[in-house]
Amino acid sequence: MFSNTNPYQLKGMMHMPDRCPVCKADFQRESGFYSAALWTSYPISILIGAICIVLFLFVFHLSAIVSLVLLGVVLLALQPLIMRTGRSILLQQFVKYNPNRNK
């Protein structure tokens, strides 16, 4: 789905081809379409954050400050994956898969 398979190569990390190489679906949406991916990335970040905080506080018995710092590091490290996942979810909601599209 993304041109570069490595999400941690920051240059061009969110670049997508104009069309899906498998089904030829159009990835070029109207202006501002992908900014809505923020709304799909946010719940993913909240879920990861909640799981990490529970683990850090109640399983590993770390202090609140250490837990928050570690949470920041985890979310920063996972941000490219979260952004790509949010964009993929958004696109899946508006572009339906049609296996006969490329025929």
CSV table of C-alpha atoms in Angstrom, one decimal:
chain,number,residue,atom,x,y,z
A,1,MET,CA,0.0,0.0,0.0
A,2,PHE,CA,2.9,2.4,0.8
A,3,SER,CA,5.7,2.9,-1.7
A,4,ASN,CA,8.4,2.4,0.9
A,5,THR,CA,8.0,-0.7,3.0
A,6,ASN,CA,10.2,0.6,5.8
A,7,PRO,CA,8.0,2.9,8.0
A,8,TYR,CA,11.1,4.2,9.8
A,9,GLN,CA,12.7,5.7,6.7
A,10,LEU,CA,11.3,9.1,7.4
A,11,LYS,CA,11.7,10.6,3.9
A,12,GLY,CA,8.7,9.4,2.0
A,13,MET,CA,7.3,7.3,4.8
A,14,MET,CA,3.7,8.2,4.0
A,15,HIS,CA,4.1,8.2,0.2
A,16,MET,CA,1.6,6.0,-1.6
A,17,PRO,CA,1.3,5.1,-5.3
A,18,ASP,CA,-1.4,6.7,-7.3
A,19,ARG,CA,-3.2,3.4,-7.7
A,20,CYS,CA,-3.2,0.1,-5.8
A,21,PRO,CA,-0.8,-2.3,-7.6
A,22,VAL,CA,-3.2,-5.3,-6.9
A,23,CYS,CA,-6.7,-4.0,-7.6
A,24,LYS,CA,-6.0,-0.7,-9.3
A,25,ALA,CA,-8.1,1.3,-6.7
A,26,ASP,CA,-7.4,5.0,-6.8
A,27,PHE,CA,-5.4,6.2,-3.8
A,28,GLN,CA,-5.5,9.9,-5.0
A,29,ARG,CA,-8.3,11.3,-2.9
A,30,GLU,CA,-9.6,14.8,-2.6
A,31,SER,CA,-7.5,17.5,-0.9
A,32,GLY,CA,-7.4,17.0,2.9
A,33,PHE,CA,-8.8,13.4,2.8
A,34,TYR,CA,-5.8,11.9,4.6
A,35,SER,CA,-5.8,14.5,7.3
A,36,ALA,CA,-8.9,12.6,8.6
A,37,ALA,CA,-6.5,9.8,9.4
A,38,LEU,CA,-5.7,11.7,12.6
A,39,TRP,CA,-9.1,10.7,13.8
A,40,THR,CA,-8.3,7.0,13.2
A,41,SER,CA,-4.8,7.2,14.6
A,42,TYR,CA,-5.9,8.8,17.8
A,43,PRO,CA,-7.9,5.8,19.2
A,44,ILE,CA,-5.0,3.5,18.3
A,45,SER,CA,-2.6,5.7,20.3
A,46,ILE,CA,-5.1,5.8,23.2
A,47,LEU,CA,-5.3,2.0,23.2
A,48,ILE,CA,-1.6,1.5,23.1
A,49,GLY,CA,-1.2,4.2,25.9
A,50,ALA,CA,-3.8,2.5,28.1
A,51,ILE,CA,-2.2,-0.9,27.8
A,52,CYS,CA,1.3,0.5,28.4
A,53,ILE,CA,0.2,2.5,31.5
A,54,VAL,CA,-1.5,-0.6,33.0
A,55,LEU,CA,1.6,-2.7,32.3
A,56,PHE,CA,4.0,-0.1,33.7
A,57,LEU,CA,2.0,0.8,36.8
A,58,PHE,CA,0.4,-2.5,37.8
A,59,VAL,CA,2.6,-5.2,36.4
A,60,PHE,CA,6.1,-3.7,36.6
A,61,HIS,CA,5.2,-1.4,39.5
A,62,LEU,CA,7.0,1.6,38.1
A,63,SER,CA,6.4,5.1,39.4
A,64,ALA,CA,4.0,7.4,37.5
A,65,ILE,CA,6.7,9.7,36.2
A,66,VAL,CA,8.8,6.8,34.9
A,67,SER,CA,5.6,5.3,33.4
A,68,LEU,CA,4.8,8.5,31.6
A,69,VAL,CA,8.3,8.9,30.2
A,70,LEU,CA,8.3,5.3,29.0
A,71,LEU,CA,4.9,5.8,27.4
A,72,GLY,CA,6.2,8.8,25.5
A,73,VAL,CA,9.1,6.8,24.3
A,74,VAL,CA,6.9,3.9,23.2
A,75,LEU,CA,4.4,6.2,21.4
A,76,LEU,CA,7.2,8.1,19.7
A,77,ALA,CA,8.8,4.8,18.5
A,78,LEU,CA,5.5,3.5,17.2
A,79,GLN,CA,4.3,6.8,15.6
A,80,PRO,CA,5.2,5.8,12.0
A,81,LEU,CA,3.3,2.5,12.4
A,82,ILE,CA,0.4,4.3,14.0
A,83,MET,CA,0.2,6.9,11.3
A,84,ARG,CA,0.3,4.2,8.5
A,85,THR,CA,-2.3,2.1,10.3
A,86,GLY,CA,-4.6,5.1,10.7
A,87,ARG,CA,-4.3,6.0,7.0
A,88,SER,CA,-5.0,2.3,6.0
A,89,ILE,CA,-8.1,2.1,8.2
A,90,LEU,CA,-9.4,5.4,6.8
A,91,LEU,CA,-8.8,4.3,3.2
A,92,GLN,CA,-10.4,0.9,3.8
A,93,GLN,CA,-13.6,2.7,5.0
A,94,PHE,CA,-14.0,4.7,1.8
A,95,VAL,CA,-12.4,2.6,-0.9
A,96,LYS,CA,-14.1,-0.8,-1.2
A,97,TYR,CA,-12.1,-3.7,-2.5
A,98,ASN,CA,-13.2,-5.0,-5.9
A,99,PRO,CA,-11.2,-8.0,-7.1
A,100,ASN,CA,-12.6,-7.5,-10.7
A,101,ARG,CA,-11.5,-3.8,-10.9
A,102,ASN,CA,-8.3,-4.6,-12.7
A,103,LYS,CA,-9.9,-6.8,-15.4
